[in-house]
C-alpha cells in the first residue's frame, strides 16, 4: 500500500484569482480518496492541476515517484493517471465504441479488444449501444461511457470529477456501486463530489475543501459523523 | 450536346474547387480556424510544379510530388510559426493572422518570381477525348483527371477520418480539445498533421488548376481560394462530403451561368445562390446544426 500520488503545497491561479491556496494531500495504492466541498471550493481545479490541464505556481505533484510538474497532459495519461472530467465530455458525434477506442489511444492496439470486452462486461448498457453516437445517450449512460473510456487507458489511478452530477438518485446509486466495485477489484480512485454523503460512505479517506484550502481530513467514517461536516455538507 | 459540354467543364472546375474546399474544411473542422492562406499555398504548389517540370525538365509526376512535399512542409511551417502561438487566442486574431499570411505568401512570390504570368504546361498534355463523334461531347484529359483525382481524395479522406486511429483522433480533437488531451492525444501534433494534409491537397489543386487554366501568377490562388471557401460553407463547413458537394455544385452553377446567362454576372449568380442556400440552411447543405445537450 505505497503512496501513489502526492500533492504537495500547490497554488493555482486563474489570472489574479487565487483558486487553490497551498493544498497538500496524498493517495495510497488501492484507496478511494475523496475531496468534498461546496461549489467553487477548488475541487475540480485541483483535479485539473493533477492531470496537467492547469499548472501550479509552487510545490509539486508526484505520481509513482515521478514529478508531474512539467509533463504535458497527454503524457500524463500515458503514465497511468487518467481523469473522467466534470460533465463527462464524451465525444457526442462519435459512436460508443469509437469513444472507448479513444480512451485506449495510448494503449497497444492489440490489447483494445480485450479491454473493450472488460468495459462491456462492467457496463452491459454500453455494449447494447456500441454503434450509437454518444450524443444520443442519456446522462447516466454518458457517465458510464466516460468511466468506461477512462478504464480503457488501464489507469493506475483514476480521477472522477463529480460523477453523480445531474443524475437521478437511482442512477447515482448505480454509479457509486460501480465505483465501489472498481475499488474492490483493486483500482485506486480519487473522487471529487458534491454529494458528500455518497462519497464519504465509500471513501477510505477524505479531505474537505473550503475556498481553496483543506480544512479537515480523516477517514470516510470519521467525517460522516463529524458535526461540522454534518452541518455543512450532509444537511443534518 | 453543348449543355453536356458545359456540364463537364463545370464538373471539372467544381472538382478543383472541391479539392481546395476539402483542405479548408479539414483545417476548419479540426483546428476550428479559417486558413485564408490556403489559396496561396495552392499558388506556391503551382510554382513548385512549374519550376520542377519546365525549368528542371523533371517528369510531371515528379513535379507533382515535389509540389506536394513543398506545400506540406510549407503548411507545417506556417502552422508552427503563425498559428500555433495563437492556439488559445481569440479566433479573430487567428483569422487576421491568416489574412496576413496570405498577403505574405503573395508578396513573397512576387518578389521571388515576379508578377509576370508564367505559362503553365498541363501535366497531362492538352489531349481531349471525343465521345459521340463530330459535334459530340468533348472531355479534355485534364478535366477527366481532375474529376477522378477529386473523387479519390474525397473517398480517401473519408476513410482516413472514419477508420484510422489518427483520423479518429482528429475527430476527437475537433469536438473537444480538452477531452482529447485527457485521452492522451497530442492535440498540437494532430493539428499540425491536419495542416500538412490540407497543404498537400492544396498542391494537387494547384497543379490541376494551372493545368486547366494555364496562367500562373502570384495571385493565381486567391480567387479560387475564396470560391472554394464559399463552396466549403455552401456544403457545410467541417463536413468532408459537404465540401465535395459544395465544390462540384459551385463549379457547375458558375459554368452554366457563364454559358447561358452572363459571363460578367456569373460570380454574382454563384454568390447569390450561396446566400439563398445559407438563408434556408444556415449550416450549409450537409452541415450539422450544432446541438447543445445540457
Coordinates of C-alpha atoms in Angstrom, one line a residue:
Chain A
X1 CA 0.0 0.0 0.0
X2 CA 2.5 2.6 -1.1
X3 CA 1.8 6.2 -1.8
X4 CA 0.9 6.5 -5.5
X5 CA 0.0 10.2 -5.7
X6 CA 1.5 13.0 -3.6
X7 CA 0.3 16.6 -4.0
X8 CA 2.5 19.0 -2.0
X9 CA 1.6 22.6 -1.5
X10 CA 0.1 23.6 -4.8
X11 CA -1.1 27.1 -5.6
X12 CA -3.2 27.7 -8.7
X13 CA -4.4 31.0 -10.1
X14 CA -7.0 32.0 -12.7
X15 CA -5.5 35.3 -13.7
X16 CA -5.4 37.2 -10.4
X17 CA -7.8 34.9 -8.6
X18 CA -6.1 32.6 -6.2
X19 CA -8.1 29.5 -6.5
X20 CA -6.0 26.9 -4.8
X21 CA -4.1 28.0 -1.7
X22 CA -1.4 25.6 -0.7
X23 CA -3.2 22.3 -0.9
X24 CA -1.4 19.1 0.0
X25 CA -2.8 15.5 0.0
X26 CA -1.9 12.0 -0.9
X27 CA -3.5 8.9 -2.3
X28 CA -2.2 5.4 -1.5
X29 CA -2.4 2.4 -3.8
X30 CA -5.8 0.7 -3.6
X31 CA -7.6 3.5 -1.8
X32 CA -10.6 5.6 -2.6
X33 CA -9.8 9.1 -1.5
X34 CA -12.5 11.8 -1.9
X35 CA -12.3 15.6 -2.0
X36 CA -15.6 17.1 -0.9
X37 CA -16.6 20.7 -0.7
X38 CA -19.1 23.2 -1.9
X39 CA -19.3 24.8 -5.3
X40 CA -16.2 26.9 -6.0
X41 CA -14.1 25.3 -3.2
X42 CA -11.5 24.3 -5.8
X43 CA -12.2 20.6 -6.2
X44 CA -12.2 20.5 -10.0
X45 CA -9.3 22.9 -10.2
X46 CA -7.3 20.5 -8.0
X47 CA -8.0 17.6 -10.3
X48 CA -7.3 19.6 -13.4
X49 CA -4.0 20.6 -11.9
X50 CA -3.1 17.0 -11.1
X51 CA -4.0 16.0 -14.7
X52 CA -1.8 18.8 -16.1
X53 CA -4.5 20.9 -17.7
X54 CA -3.7 23.6 -15.2
X55 CA -0.4 24.4 -13.6
X56 CA 0.6 25.1 -10.1
X57 CA 2.9 28.1 -9.3
X58 CA 4.5 26.3 -6.4
X59 CA 5.0 22.9 -4.8
X60 CA 5.0 19.6 -6.6
X61 CA 2.8 16.8 -7.8
X62 CA 4.5 13.4 -7.6
X63 CA 2.9 10.3 -9.3
X64 CA 4.5 6.9 -8.8
X65 CA 7.7 8.7 -7.7
X66 CA 7.8 10.9 -10.8
X67 CA 7.5 14.7 -10.8
X68 CA 4.5 15.6 -13.0
X69 CA 5.0 19.4 -12.9
X70 CA 6.3 19.8 -16.4
X71 CA 4.6 16.8 -18.1
X72 CA 2.0 17.8 -20.8
X73 CA -1.5 16.5 -20.1
X74 CA -1.4 13.9 -22.9
X75 CA 1.7 12.4 -21.5
X76 CA 0.2 12.3 -18.0
X77 CA -2.4 9.8 -19.4
X78 CA 0.4 7.6 -20.7
X79 CA 1.8 7.4 -17.1
X80 CA -1.5 5.9 -15.9
X81 CA -3.1 8.9 -14.4
X82 CA -6.5 9.2 -16.0
X83 CA -9.3 11.6 -15.4
X84 CA -13.0 11.4 -16.0
X85 CA -13.8 15.1 -16.4
X86 CA -16.7 17.0 -15.0
X87 CA -19.7 17.0 -17.2
X88 CA -18.4 13.7 -18.8
X89 CA -17.3 15.4 -22.0
X90 CA -17.8 12.3 -24.1
X91 CA -17.4 12.7 -27.9
X92 CA -21.0 13.2 -28.9
X93 CA -20.6 12.7 -32.6
X94 CA -18.6 9.5 -32.3
X95 CA -20.1 6.1 -31.6
X96 CA -19.9 4.5 -28.1
X97 CA -17.2 2.1 -29.4
X98 CA -15.2 4.9 -31.0
X99 CA -15.3 6.8 -27.7
X100 CA -13.9 3.8 -25.9
X101 CA -11.3 3.3 -28.6
X102 CA -10.2 6.9 -28.0
X103 CA -9.9 6.0 -24.3
X104 CA -7.3 3.4 -25.3
X105 CA -5.4 5.9 -27.5
X106 CA -2.2 5.4 -25.5
X107 CA -2.5 1.7 -25.4
X108 CA -1.2 -1.1 -27.6
X109 CA -3.9 -1.6 -30.3
X110 CA -3.5 -5.4 -29.8
X111 CA -5.0 -5.1 -26.3
X112 CA -8.0 -3.0 -27.2
X113 CA -10.3 -5.9 -27.9
X114 CA -9.8 -7.4 -24.5
X115 CA -10.2 -4.0 -22.8
X116 CA -13.4 -3.4 -24.7
X117 CA -14.8 -6.8 -23.5
X118 CA -14.0 -5.9 -19.9
X119 CA -15.7 -2.5 -20.2
X120 CA -18.8 -4.0 -21.8
X121 CA -18.9 -6.6 -19.0
X122 CA -18.9 -3.8 -16.5
X123 CA -21.4 -1.7 -18.4
X124 CA -23.7 -4.0 -20.4
X125 CA -25.7 -1.0 -21.4
X126 CA -22.8 0.3 -23.4
X127 CA -22.5 -3.0 -25.2
X128 CA -26.1 -2.7 -26.3
X129 CA -25.4 0.8 -27.6
X130 CA -22.0 0.3 -29.1
X131 CA -22.9 1.6 -32.6
X132 CA -24.9 4.6 -31.4
X133 CA -23.4 8.0 -31.3
X134 CA -22.5 9.4 -27.9
X135 CA -24.8 12.4 -28.1
X136 CA -27.9 10.1 -28.2
X137 CA -27.1 8.5 -24.8
X138 CA -28.9 9.5 -21.6
X139 CA -27.0 11.3 -18.8
X140 CA -26.4 8.1 -16.9
X141 CA -25.2 6.3 -19.9
X142 CA -22.9 9.1 -20.8
X143 CA -21.4 8.9 -17.3
X144 CA -20.9 5.1 -17.8
X145 CA -19.3 5.8 -21.2
X146 CA -17.0 8.5 -19.7
X147 CA -15.9 6.0 -17.0
X148 CA -15.5 3.1 -19.5
X149 CA -13.5 5.4 -21.7
X150 CA -11.1 6.1 -18.8
X151 CA -10.8 2.4 -17.9
X152 CA -9.7 1.7 -21.5
X153 CA -6.5 3.6 -20.7
X154 CA -5.7 1.0 -18.0
X155 CA -5.3 3.6 -15.3
X156 CA -3.1 3.2 -12.2
X157 CA -5.1 6.0 -10.6
X158 CA -8.5 7.1 -11.9
X159 CA -9.8 10.5 -11.0
X160 CA -13.5 11.1 -11.1
X161 CA -14.8 14.6 -11.2
X162 CA -18.5 14.9 -10.0
X163 CA -19.7 11.5 -11.4
X164 CA -23.1 12.0 -9.9
X165 CA -23.7 15.4 -11.3
X166 CA -27.2 15.8 -12.9
X167 CA -28.1 12.2 -12.4
X168 CA -31.4 10.8 -10.9
X169 CA -30.9 9.3 -7.4
X170 CA -31.3 5.8 -8.7
X171 CA -28.5 6.3 -11.2
X172 CA -26.3 8.0 -8.6
X173 CA -26.6 4.8 -6.5
X174 CA -25.7 2.7 -9.6
X175 CA -22.6 4.9 -10.4
X176 CA -21.4 4.6 -6.8
X177 CA -22.0 0.9 -6.8
X178 CA -19.7 0.7 -9.8
X179 CA -17.1 2.9 -8.1
X180 CA -17.2 0.5 -5.1
X181 CA -16.9 -2.4 -7.4
X182 CA -13.8 -0.9 -9.2
X183 CA -12.3 -0.3 -5.7
X184 CA -12.9 -3.9 -4.7
X185 CA -11.1 -5.1 -7.8
X186 CA -8.1 -3.1 -6.8
X187 CA -8.4 0.2 -8.5
X188 CA -7.1 3.4 -6.9
X189 CA -9.6 6.2 -7.1
X190 CA -9.5 9.9 -6.4
X191 CA -13.1 11.1 -6.2
X192 CA -14.4 14.7 -6.3
X193 CA -18.0 15.0 -5.2
X194 CA -20.6 17.5 -4.1
X195 CA -22.7 14.5 -3.0
X196 CA -20.8 14.2 0.3
X197 CA -23.0 11.6 1.8
X198 CA -22.4 9.2 -1.1
X199 CA -18.8 10.0 -1.4
X200 CA -17.9 9.6 2.3
X201 CA -19.8 6.3 2.6
X202 CA -17.5 4.6 0.1
X203 CA -14.2 6.5 0.7
X204 CA -11.3 5.2 2.7
X205 CA -10.1 8.7 3.4
X206 CA -11.5 12.2 2.7
X207 CA -10.4 15.8 2.6
X208 CA -12.8 18.7 3.0
X209 CA -12.0 21.7 0.8
X210 CA -13.2 25.2 1.6
X211 CA -12.3 28.2 -0.7
X212 CA -9.1 26.7 -1.9
X213 CA -7.9 25.2 1.4
X214 CA -8.1 21.9 3.0
X215 CA -9.9 22.4 6.3
X216 CA -10.5 18.9 7.5
X217 CA -9.2 15.4 6.8
X218 CA -10.0 11.9 8.1
X219 CA -11.4 8.6 7.2
X220 CA -14.7 8.5 5.4
X221 CA -16.4 7.2 8.5
X222 CA -14.9 9.8 10.8
X223 CA -16.1 12.6 8.5
X224 CA -19.6 11.1 8.1
X225 CA -20.1 11.5 11.9
X226 CA -18.2 14.8 12.2
X227 CA -20.5 17.5 13.4
X228 CA -19.1 20.3 11.3
X229 CA -19.3 18.1 8.2
X230 CA -22.8 17.0 9.0
X231 CA -23.9 20.6 9.3
X232 CA -22.2 22.0 6.2
X233 CA -22.5 19.1 3.7
X234 CA -24.8 16.4 4.9
X235 CA -27.8 18.6 5.7
X236 CA -28.2 17.4 9.2
Chain B
X1 CA -24.6 18.4 -76.9
X2 CA -23.3 21.9 -75.8
X3 CA -25.2 21.6 -72.5
X4 CA -23.3 18.4 -71.7
X5 CA -20.0 20.1 -72.6
X6 CA -20.7 22.9 -70.2
X7 CA -21.7 20.5 -67.6
X8 CA -18.5 18.5 -68.0
X9 CA -16.3 21.6 -67.8
X10 CA -18.4 22.7 -64.8
X11 CA -17.7 19.3 -63.1
X12 CA -14.0 19.7 -63.7
X13 CA -13.9 23.2 -62.4
X14 CA -16.1 22.1 -59.5
X15 CA -13.7 19.3 -58.7
X16 CA -10.8 21.8 -58.4
X17 CA -13.0 23.9 -56.0
X18 CA -13.9 20.7 -54.2
X19 CA -10.2 19.7 -53.6
X20 CA -9.4 23.2 -52.3
X21 CA -12.6 23.1 -50.2
X22 CA -11.6 19.8 -48.7
X23 CA -8.4 21.4 -47.4
X24 CA -10.4 24.3 -45.9
X25 CA -12.9 22.0 -44.3
X26 CA -10.3 19.7 -42.8
X27 CA -8.5 22.5 -41.2
X28 CA -11.7 24.3 -40.1
X29 CA -13.2 21.0 -38.8
X30 CA -10.2 20.1 -36.7
X31 CA -8.4 23.3 -35.8
X32 CA -11.6 25.5 -35.9
X33 CA -9.9 28.1 -37.9
X34 CA -10.3 29.6 -41.4
X35 CA -7.0 29.3 -43.0
X36 CA -7.3 32.1 -45.6
X37 CA -3.7 31.4 -46.7
X38 CA -4.9 28.1 -48.2
X39 CA -5.5 29.6 -51.6
X40 CA -1.9 31.0 -51.7
X41 CA -0.5 27.6 -50.8
X42 CA -2.2 26.5 -54.0
X43 CA -0.3 29.1 -55.9
X44 CA 3.0 28.0 -54.3
X45 CA 2.2 24.4 -55.3
X46 CA 1.7 25.6 -58.9
X47 CA 5.1 27.4 -59.0
X48 CA 6.9 24.4 -57.5
X49 CA 5.5 22.1 -60.2
X50 CA 6.2 24.7 -62.8
X51 CA 9.9 25.0 -61.9
X52 CA 10.4 21.3 -61.5
X53 CA 8.8 20.4 -64.8
X54 CA 9.5 23.5 -67.0
X55 CA 12.9 24.6 -65.7
X56 CA 14.5 21.4 -64.4
X57 CA 12.8 19.2 -67.0
X58 CA 11.7 16.7 -64.5
X59 CA 8.8 14.3 -65.4
X60 CA 5.4 15.8 -64.4
X61 CA 4.8 13.0 -61.9
X62 CA 7.9 14.1 -60.0
X63 CA 6.8 17.7 -60.4
X64 CA 3.5 16.9 -58.6
X65 CA 5.3 15.0 -55.9
X66 CA 7.8 17.9 -55.3
X67 CA 4.9 20.4 -55.2
X68 CA 3.1 18.2 -52.6
X69 CA 6.2 17.8 -50.5
X70 CA 7.0 21.6 -50.6
X71 CA 3.4 22.6 -49.8
X72 CA 3.2 20.0 -46.9
X73 CA 6.4 21.4 -45.5
X74 CA 5.1 25.0 -46.0
X75 CA 1.8 24.2 -44.3
X76 CA 3.7 22.8 -41.3
X77 CA 6.0 25.8 -41.1
X78 CA 3.1 28.3 -41.4
X79 CA 1.2 26.5 -38.7
X80 CA 4.2 26.3 -36.4
X81 CA 5.2 30.0 -36.8
X82 CA 2.0 31.8 -37.3
X83 CA -0.9 29.8 -35.9
X84 CA 0.5 27.7 -33.1
X85 CA 1.4 30.6 -30.9
X86 CA -2.2 31.8 -31.1
X87 CA -3.7 28.5 -30.0
X88 CA -5.5 30.0 -27.1
X89 CA -6.0 33.4 -28.6
X90 CA -9.5 34.6 -29.8
X91 CA -10.4 33.3 -33.2
X92 CA -10.5 36.8 -34.7
X93 CA -6.7 37.1 -34.0
X94 CA -6.1 33.9 -35.8
X95 CA -8.3 35.0 -38.7
X96 CA -6.4 38.2 -39.1
X97 CA -3.1 36.3 -38.9
X98 CA -4.3 34.0 -41.7
X99 CA -5.1 37.0 -43.9
X100 CA -1.6 38.3 -43.1
X101 CA 0.0 35.0 -44.1
X102 CA -2.0 35.1 -47.3
X103 CA -0.6 38.5 -48.3
X104 CA 2.9 37.5 -47.2
X105 CA 2.8 34.5 -49.5
X106 CA 1.6 36.5 -52.4
X107 CA 4.2 39.2 -52.0
X108 CA 7.0 36.7 -51.4
X109 CA 6.0 35.0 -54.6
X110 CA 6.0 38.4 -56.4
X111 CA 9.4 39.2 -55.0
X112 CA 10.9 35.8 -55.9
X113 CA 9.3 35.1 -59.2
X114 CA 8.0 38.5 -60.4
X115 CA 4.3 39.3 -61.1
X116 CA 4.7 38.4 -64.8
X117 CA 2.3 35.5 -65.6
X118 CA 4.0 32.2 -66.4
X119 CA 2.6 29.8 -68.9
X120 CA 2.0 26.5 -67.2
X121 CA 2.1 23.4 -69.4
X122 CA -0.6 20.9 -68.4
X123 CA 0.8 17.9 -66.6
X124 CA -1.2 15.6 -68.8
X125 CA -0.9 17.5 -72.1
X126 CA -3.7 19.1 -74.0
X127 CA -5.3 15.9 -75.3
X128 CA -9.1 15.5 -75.5
X129 CA -11.5 12.6 -75.5
X130 CA -14.4 12.9 -78.0
X131 CA -17.5 10.9 -77.3
X132 CA -20.2 10.7 -80.0
X133 CA -18.1 11.7 -83.0
X134 CA -18.2 15.1 -84.7
X135 CA -20.1 17.7 -82.6
X136 CA -20.2 15.2 -79.7
X137 CA -19.1 15.5 -76.1
X138 CA -15.5 16.8 -75.7
X139 CA -13.7 16.0 -72.5
X140 CA -10.2 17.2 -72.0
X141 CA -7.7 14.8 -70.3
X142 CA -7.2 17.4 -67.6
X143 CA -10.9 17.6 -66.9
X144 CA -11.1 13.8 -66.7
X145 CA -8.0 13.6 -64.4
X146 CA -9.3 16.4 -62.2
X147 CA -12.7 14.7 -61.6
X148 CA -11.1 11.3 -60.9
X149 CA -8.4 12.8 -58.5
X150 CA -11.1 14.7 -56.7
X151 CA -13.3 11.6 -56.1
X152 CA -10.2 9.6 -55.0
X153 CA -9.3 12.3 -52.5
X154 CA -12.8 12.6 -51.1
X155 CA -13.1 8.9 -50.6
X156 CA -9.6 8.6 -49.2
X157 CA -10.1 11.4 -46.7
X158 CA -13.5 10.0 -45.6
X159 CA -11.9 6.6 -45.0
X160 CA -8.9 8.1 -43.2
X161 CA -11.1 10.2 -40.8
X162 CA -13.5 7.3 -40.1
X163 CA -11.3 4.3 -40.0
X164 CA -7.7 5.2 -38.9
X165 CA -6.6 5.9 -35.4
X166 CA -5.1 9.3 -36.4
X167 CA -8.4 10.2 -38.2
X168 CA -10.5 9.3 -35.2
X169 CA -8.1 11.3 -33.0
X170 CA -8.7 14.3 -35.4
X171 CA -12.5 13.9 -34.9
X172 CA -12.0 13.8 -31.2
X173 CA -9.8 17.0 -31.3
X174 CA -12.4 18.6 -33.5
X175 CA -15.2 18.0 -30.9
X176 CA -13.4 18.7 -27.6
X177 CA -9.6 19.6 -27.4
X178 CA -9.6 19.3 -23.6
X179 CA -11.2 15.9 -23.5
X180 CA -9.0 14.7 -26.4
X181 CA -5.9 15.6 -24.3
X182 CA -7.4 13.6 -21.4
X183 CA -7.4 10.6 -23.8
X184 CA -3.6 11.1 -24.3
X185 CA -4.0 12.6 -27.7
X186 CA -1.3 15.2 -28.6
X187 CA -3.6 18.0 -29.8
X188 CA -0.8 20.2 -31.2
X189 CA 0.6 17.3 -33.2
X190 CA -2.8 16.4 -34.5
X191 CA -3.4 19.9 -35.7
X192 CA 0.0 20.0 -37.4
X193 CA -0.8 16.8 -39.3
X194 CA -4.1 18.3 -40.3
X195 CA -2.3 21.3 -41.8
X196 CA 0.1 19.0 -43.5
X197 CA -2.7 17.1 -45.2
X198 CA -4.6 20.2 -46.1
X199 CA -1.5 21.8 -47.7
X200 CA -0.6 18.6 -49.6
X201 CA -4.1 18.7 -51.1
X202 CA -3.6 22.4 -51.9
X203 CA -0.5 21.4 -54.0
X204 CA -2.6 18.9 -56.0
X205 CA -5.3 21.5 -56.5
X206 CA -2.6 24.0 -57.7
X207 CA -1.2 21.7 -60.3
X208 CA -4.7 20.8 -61.6
X209 CA -5.9 24.4 -61.6
X210 CA -2.8 25.5 -63.6
X211 CA -3.2 22.6 -66.0
X212 CA -6.7 23.7 -66.7
X213 CA -6.2 27.4 -66.7
X214 CA -2.5 27.8 -67.7
X215 CA -1.7 31.3 -66.4
X216 CA 0.4 31.2 -63.2
X217 CA 1.0 34.4 -61.2
X218 CA 1.2 35.3 -57.5
X219 CA -2.5 36.0 -57.3
X220 CA -3.5 32.7 -59.0
X221 CA -4.7 31.1 -55.8
X222 CA -6.7 33.9 -54.3
X223 CA -10.0 33.8 -56.3
X224 CA -10.2 30.0 -56.5
X225 CA -9.3 30.1 -52.8
X226 CA -12.2 32.4 -51.9
X227 CA -14.6 30.4 -54.2
X228 CA -13.6 27.1 -52.6
X229 CA -14.1 28.6 -49.2
X230 CA -17.6 29.6 -50.3
X231 CA -18.0 26.0 -51.6
X232 CA -17.0 24.6 -48.2
X233 CA -19.5 26.9 -46.4
X234 CA -22.1 26.1 -49.1
X235 CA -21.7 22.3 -48.4
X236 CA -21.4 22.7 -44.7
X237 CA -18.0 23.7 -43.3
X238 CA -16.3 20.9 -41.4
X239 CA -18.1 18.2 -43.5
X240 CA -16.0 16.2 -46.0
X241 CA -18.9 15.2 -48.3
X242 CA -20.2 18.7 -47.9
X243 CA -17.0 20.2 -49.3
X244 CA -17.1 17.8 -52.2
X245 CA -20.8 18.5 -53.0
X246 CA -20.4 22.3 -52.5
X247 CA -17.3 22.4 -54.7
X248 CA -19.0 20.5 -57.5
X249 CA -22.2 22.5 -57.4
X250 CA -20.4 25.8 -57.3
X251 CA -18.3 24.8 -60.4
X252 CA -21.4 23.6 -62.3
X253 CA -23.5 26.6 -61.4
X254 CA -20.7 29.0 -62.3
X255 CA -20.1 27.4 -65.7
X256 CA -23.8 27.1 -66.6
X257 CA -24.3 30.7 -65.5
X258 CA -21.4 31.8 -67.8
X259 CA -22.8 29.8 -70.7
X260 CA -26.5 30.7 -70.5
X261 CA -26.9 33.9 -68.5
X262 CA -23.9 36.2 -68.5
X263 CA -20.1 35.8 -68.2
X264 CA -19.9 39.1 -66.2
X265 CA -22.6 38.1 -63.8
X266 CA -21.5 34.5 -63.2
X267 CA -19.8 35.2 -59.9
X268 CA -22.7 37.3 -58.7
X269 CA -25.0 34.5 -59.5
X270 CA -22.8 32.0 -57.7
X271 CA -22.6 34.1 -54.6
X272 CA -26.4 34.8 -54.9
X273 CA -27.1 31.1 -54.8
X274 CA -24.9 30.8 -51.8
X275 CA -26.8 33.5 -49.9
X276 CA -30.1 31.8 -50.7
X277 CA -28.8 28.4 -49.5
X278 CA -27.5 29.8 -46.3
X279 CA -30.8 31.6 -45.6
X280 CA -32.6 28.4 -45.9
X281 CA -30.0 26.1 -44.4
X282 CA -27.6 28.1 -42.2
X283 CA -25.3 25.2 -41.5
X284 CA -24.9 24.5 -45.3
X285 CA -26.2 21.7 -47.4
X286 CA -24.7 18.8 -45.4
X287 CA -23.6 20.7 -42.3
X288 CA -24.9 19.5 -39.0
X289 CA -26.7 22.1 -36.9
X290 CA -24.9 22.1 -33.6
X291 CA -27.0 20.6 -30.8
X292 CA -26.1 21.6 -27.3
X293 CA -27.0 19.0 -24.7
X294 CA -27.1 20.3 -21.2

